[in-house]
Amino acid sequence: MEVVAAAQKWTGQVKMTQPKKETAGFPWPVTVTREIPRTSKASSWEVWEIKVKLRVHGKGNPGEVPPVSVDVTCDVELPSEVKTKMEAMVMATWTAKLGSRQAGEWFIAPVFSWVEANYVELLQCIPVFVNRFISVNAAGANEWRYTILEPTVVEAPEEEEELTEEQMMAELARRKREIERRLKDEEEREELARQRRAEAELSGPKPKQLSKKEQQELNERKRGQGNRTAKRAPRRNKSAAGDDE
């Protein structure tokens, strides 16, 4: 059976599910899932897994493609547009193979192999959703990395509206008022500066501001003058006084 062969080929990656026996329509649908790890070709992508579910809804009529469906997910959230496109690509590959099938063939393994071989092509199926950025690898070198993100919405520029003659006159008047207001503000600033200069001239020059060193020297001189005392005459002793008599 194809599912058993696929499970043996990709150990731990393939699972099969189907409804319980008491469910109407048993054994359909049969779902075969493979979790495909990131390939070496996709090593620069920040997407570590693509999970593909191949679902068969019945045997179908002879000579016709049986009713099947595909579901694709990743370990990162896919924008709906990217998910739909990836599923359509896998579906087209699968139905193309089913169109030439023999009895009992479902091409499960070939489709899984195709997804693995086209890992990068599936991820970049809609280029506008591919986000590129620079990262530092294990060797300490810069490298480009890729992931899938919603594109940034750029608002369309507003269309210019042609002004009527009345609107043009109103706009010119507005600009004239704006210029006059700015000139008036400038004149007021100049007048205020002139008044301050005149006041400074009337008050005379400002006293010189002493530096810290000069102020310290001045304080030391003042302290020296305060501590200075008058000299006294030498004191006469008694023997000198007797001689005078």
Tab-separated table of C-alpha atoms in Angstrom:
chain	number	residue	atom	x	y	z
A	1	MET	CA	0.000	0.000	0.000
A	2	GLU	CA	1.273	3.468	-0.893
A	3	VAL	CA	0.772	4.920	2.583
A	4	VAL	CA	2.818	2.159	4.198
A	5	ALA	CA	5.621	2.687	1.682
A	6	ALA	CA	5.583	6.443	2.331
A	7	ALA	CA	5.632	5.912	6.106
A	8	GLN	CA	8.636	3.616	5.766
A	9	LYS	CA	10.434	6.071	3.492
A	10	TRP	CA	9.883	9.086	5.769
A	11	THR	CA	9.890	7.602	9.244
A	12	GLY	CA	7.970	9.671	11.766
A	13	GLN	CA	6.765	12.172	9.152
A	14	VAL	CA	3.753	10.401	7.606
A	15	LYS	CA	0.367	9.740	9.218
A	16	MET	CA	-2.934	8.430	7.882
A	17	THR	CA	-6.386	9.109	9.306
A	18	GLN	CA	-9.889	8.021	8.310
A	19	PRO	CA	-13.373	8.077	9.859
A	20	LYS	CA	-14.567	5.451	12.291
A	21	LYS	CA	-16.300	2.398	10.839
A	22	GLU	CA	-19.735	3.464	12.069
A	23	THR	CA	-19.390	6.819	10.298
A	24	ALA	CA	-21.440	7.284	7.130
A	25	GLY	CA	-19.291	7.052	4.015
A	26	PHE	CA	-16.597	4.944	5.665
A	27	PRO	CA	-13.728	4.534	4.744
A	28	TRP	CA	-13.754	7.924	3.032
A	29	PRO	CA	-12.253	10.433	3.260
A	30	VAL	CA	-8.758	9.074	3.765
A	31	THR	CA	-6.203	11.705	4.758
A	32	VAL	CA	-2.452	11.205	4.460
A	33	THR	CA	-0.272	13.857	6.092
A	34	ARG	CA	3.438	14.475	5.841
A	35	GLU	CA	5.335	17.041	7.904
A	36	ILE	CA	8.193	17.975	5.586
A	37	PRO	CA	11.184	19.492	7.418
A	38	ARG	CA	13.092	22.411	5.941
A	39	THR	CA	15.378	21.275	3.155
A	40	SER	CA	19.033	22.228	2.737
A	41	LYS	CA	18.057	24.358	-0.246
A	42	ALA	CA	15.759	26.366	2.045
A	43	SER	CA	18.297	26.779	4.868
A	44	SER	CA	18.093	30.586	4.649
A	45	TRP	CA	14.328	30.535	5.296
A	46	GLU	CA	12.781	31.025	8.731
A	47	VAL	CA	10.176	28.367	7.908
A	48	TRP	CA	11.050	25.048	9.475
A	49	GLU	CA	8.240	22.841	8.230
A	50	ILE	CA	5.608	22.481	5.530
A	51	LYS	CA	2.724	20.202	6.458
A	52	VAL	CA	0.819	18.740	3.511
A	53	LYS	CA	-2.466	16.864	3.829
A	54	LEU	CA	-3.601	14.832	0.828
A	55	ARG	CA	-7.254	13.899	1.234
A	56	VAL	CA	-9.084	11.334	-0.933
A	57	HIS	CA	-12.872	11.621	-0.745
A	58	GLY	CA	-13.749	8.498	-2.755
A	59	LYS	CA	-12.735	6.120	-5.517
A	60	GLY	CA	-14.257	8.218	-8.259
A	61	ASN	CA	-15.452	7.054	-11.646
A	62	PRO	CA	-13.261	5.081	-14.041
A	63	GLY	CA	-11.277	7.319	-16.370
A	64	GLU	CA	-11.818	10.379	-14.184
A	65	VAL	CA	-9.725	12.110	-11.567
A	66	PRO	CA	-11.037	10.980	-8.169
A	67	PRO	CA	-12.362	13.592	-5.744
A	68	VAL	CA	-9.362	14.854	-3.790
A	69	SER	CA	-8.370	17.954	-1.840
A	70	VAL	CA	-5.196	19.460	-0.425
A	71	ASP	CA	-4.413	21.365	2.760
A	72	VAL	CA	-1.069	23.129	3.317
A	73	THR	CA	0.153	24.741	6.527
A	74	CYS	CA	3.530	25.770	7.970
A	75	ASP	CA	5.046	26.301	11.386
A	76	VAL	CA	4.513	30.029	10.715
A	77	GLU	CA	1.139	31.557	9.984
A	78	LEU	CA	0.550	31.802	6.259
A	79	PRO	CA	-1.372	34.698	4.738
A	80	SER	CA	-4.547	33.366	3.160
A	81	GLU	CA	-3.354	34.312	-0.330
A	82	VAL	CA	-0.110	32.356	0.080
A	83	LYS	CA	-1.878	29.339	1.580
A	84	THR	CA	-4.387	29.234	-1.282
A	85	LYS	CA	-1.636	29.529	-3.891
A	86	MET	CA	0.491	26.789	-2.316
A	87	GLU	CA	-2.494	24.453	-2.127
A	88	ALA	CA	-3.330	25.156	-5.767
A	89	MET	CA	0.236	24.308	-6.827
A	90	VAL	CA	0.197	20.998	-4.942
A	91	MET	CA	-3.300	20.225	-6.209
A	92	ALA	CA	-2.297	20.840	-9.826
A	93	THR	CA	0.658	18.482	-9.464
A	94	TRP	CA	-1.442	15.783	-7.825
A	95	THR	CA	-4.362	15.897	-10.268
A	96	ALA	CA	-1.958	15.856	-13.226
A	97	LYS	CA	-0.553	12.572	-11.945
A	98	LEU	CA	-3.981	11.162	-11.081
A	99	GLY	CA	-5.131	11.805	-14.633
A	100	SER	CA	-2.953	8.962	-15.890
A	101	ARG	CA	-3.307	6.623	-12.924
A	102	GLN	CA	-3.832	2.909	-12.989
A	103	ALA	CA	-6.210	1.142	-10.646
A	104	GLY	CA	-5.168	1.580	-7.026
A	105	GLU	CA	-2.625	4.351	-7.684
A	106	TRP	CA	-2.862	7.526	-5.620
A	107	PHE	CA	0.632	8.999	-6.125
A	108	ILE	CA	0.961	9.864	-2.442
A	109	ALA	CA	4.744	9.500	-2.258
A	110	PRO	CA	5.437	11.276	-5.594
A	111	VAL	CA	3.431	14.316	-4.472
A	112	PHE	CA	5.236	14.471	-1.130
A	113	SER	CA	8.554	14.228	-2.980
A	114	TRP	CA	7.494	17.037	-5.307
A	115	VAL	CA	6.675	19.303	-2.343
A	116	GLU	CA	10.055	18.557	-0.779
A	117	ALA	CA	11.878	19.325	-4.047
A	118	ASN	CA	9.911	22.572	-4.490
A	119	TYR	CA	10.069	23.740	-0.870
A	120	VAL	CA	11.444	27.196	-1.724
A	121	GLU	CA	9.278	27.619	-4.815
A	122	LEU	CA	6.180	27.055	-2.707
A	123	LEU	CA	7.260	29.544	-0.040
A	124	GLN	CA	7.966	32.284	-2.567
A	125	CYS	CA	4.946	31.564	-4.756
A	126	ILE	CA	3.759	35.158	-4.200
A	127	PRO	CA	6.911	37.324	-4.025
A	128	VAL	CA	5.196	40.320	-2.417
A	129	PHE	CA	4.736	38.265	0.769
A	130	VAL	CA	8.436	37.359	1.016
A	131	ASN	CA	10.270	39.413	3.629
A	132	ARG	CA	14.079	39.620	3.451
A	133	PHE	CA	16.322	40.746	6.298
A	134	ILE	CA	19.991	40.560	7.334
A	135	SER	CA	21.009	38.282	10.187
A	136	VAL	CA	24.288	37.073	11.702
A	137	ASN	CA	25.004	33.380	11.193
A	138	ALA	CA	26.882	30.989	13.480
A	139	ALA	CA	30.196	31.992	11.893
A	140	GLY	CA	29.584	35.652	12.778
A	141	ALA	CA	28.999	36.726	9.174
A	142	ASN	CA	26.014	38.647	7.831
A	143	GLU	CA	23.594	36.785	5.591
A	144	TRP	CA	20.186	37.290	4.046
A	145	ARG	CA	17.282	35.509	5.750
A	146	TYR	CA	13.750	35.069	4.443
A	147	THR	CA	10.308	34.651	5.915
A	148	ILE	CA	6.663	35.157	4.941
A	149	LEU	CA	4.820	38.247	6.143
A	150	GLU	CA	1.842	40.316	5.178
A	151	PRO	CA	3.066	43.079	2.856
A	152	THR	CA	3.075	46.637	4.132
A	153	VAL	CA	0.055	48.492	2.840
A	154	VAL	CA	1.067	51.650	1.021
A	155	GLU	CA	-1.697	54.179	0.806
A	156	ALA	CA	-2.301	55.495	-2.659
A	157	PRO	CA	-1.568	59.202	-3.022
A	158	GLU	CA	-4.605	61.402	-3.113
A	159	GLU	CA	-5.531	62.684	-6.510
A	160	GLU	CA	-4.954	66.397	-6.954
A	161	GLU	CA	-8.060	68.469	-7.404
A	162	GLU	CA	-8.092	71.346	-9.866
A	163	LEU	CA	-9.027	74.600	-8.132
A	164	THR	CA	-11.633	76.965	-9.424
A	165	GLU	CA	-10.813	80.646	-9.923
A	166	GLU	CA	-12.638	81.504	-6.697
A	167	GLN	CA	-10.673	78.863	-4.775
A	168	MET	CA	-7.402	80.136	-6.239
A	169	MET	CA	-8.178	83.703	-5.126
A	170	ALA	CA	-9.052	82.472	-1.640
A	171	GLU	CA	-5.781	80.512	-1.448
A	172	LEU	CA	-3.765	83.564	-2.567
A	173	ALA	CA	-5.489	85.702	0.060
A	174	ARG	CA	-4.710	83.113	2.737
A	175	ARG	CA	-1.045	83.038	1.773
A	176	LYS	CA	-0.908	86.860	1.782
A	177	ARG	CA	-2.336	86.964	5.313
A	178	GLU	CA	0.192	84.364	6.419
A	179	ILE	CA	3.100	86.419	5.022
A	180	GLU	CA	1.793	89.614	6.650
A	181	ARG	CA	1.453	87.845	9.989
A	182	ARG	CA	5.031	86.594	9.832
A	183	LEU	CA	6.337	90.069	8.927
A	184	LYS	CA	4.436	91.595	11.841
A	185	ASP	CA	5.861	89.020	14.252
A	186	GLU	CA	9.364	89.780	12.991
A	187	GLU	CA	8.853	93.536	13.454
A	188	GLU	CA	7.635	92.997	17.014
A	189	ARG	CA	10.690	90.892	17.841
A	190	GLU	CA	13.014	93.572	16.425
A	191	GLU	CA	11.243	96.321	18.396
A	192	LEU	CA	11.548	94.344	21.618
A	193	ALA	CA	15.257	93.804	20.990
A	194	ARG	CA	15.721	97.550	20.309
A	195	GLN	CA	14.011	98.464	23.592
A	196	ARG	CA	16.219	96.098	25.542
A	197	ARG	CA	19.359	97.562	23.978
A	198	ALA	CA	18.201	101.097	24.867
A	199	GLU	CA	17.532	100.101	28.488
A	200	ALA	CA	20.964	98.535	28.708
A	201	GLU	CA	22.618	101.748	27.463
A	202	LEU	CA	20.748	103.888	30.038
A	203	SER	CA	21.689	101.684	32.963
A	204	GLY	CA	25.375	101.941	32.083
A	205	PRO	CA	27.948	99.226	31.896
A	206	LYS	CA	27.485	96.325	34.210
A	207	PRO	CA	30.058	95.855	36.981
A	208	LYS	CA	32.812	93.502	36.107
A	209	GLN	CA	32.078	90.001	37.195
A	210	LEU	CA	35.011	88.687	39.208
A	211	SER	CA	36.312	85.268	38.483
A	212	LYS	CA	36.334	82.659	41.203
A	213	LYS	CA	40.070	83.125	41.746
A	214	GLU	CA	39.799	86.924	41.891
A	215	GLN	CA	36.925	86.722	44.379
A	216	GLN	CA	38.963	84.371	46.576
A	217	GLU	CA	41.974	86.734	46.561
A	218	LEU	CA	39.726	89.674	47.466
A	219	ASN	CA	38.259	87.780	50.410
A	220	GLU	CA	41.744	86.887	51.670
A	221	ARG	CA	42.843	90.550	51.550
A	222	LYS	CA	39.783	91.597	53.549
A	223	ARG	CA	40.496	88.992	56.201
A	224	GLY	CA	44.125	90.182	56.409
A	225	GLN	CA	43.051	93.771	57.040
A	226	GLY	CA	40.674	92.753	59.812
A	227	ASN	CA	43.338	90.793	61.666
A	228	ARG	CA	45.964	93.590	61.531
A	229	THR	CA	46.630	95.354	64.965
A	230	ALA	CA	48.409	98.646	65.843
A	231	LYS	CA	52.043	98.490	67.021
A	232	ARG	CA	52.736	99.374	70.702
A	233	ALA	CA	55.783	101.274	72.071
A	234	PRO	CA	58.299	99.119	73.923
A	235	ARG	CA	57.564	98.836	77.638
A	236	ARG	CA	60.049	100.582	79.978
A	237	ASN	CA	61.400	98.541	82.873
A	238	LYS	CA	61.956	99.859	86.443
A	239	SER	CA	65.739	100.076	86.245
A	240	ALA	CA	65.528	102.366	83.321
A	241	ALA	CA	63.084	104.581	85.216
A	242	GLY	CA	65.455	104.874	88.236
A	243	ASP	CA	68.334	105.976	86.103
A	244	ASP	CA	66.290	108.828	84.803
A	245	GLU	CA	65.788	110.135	88.316
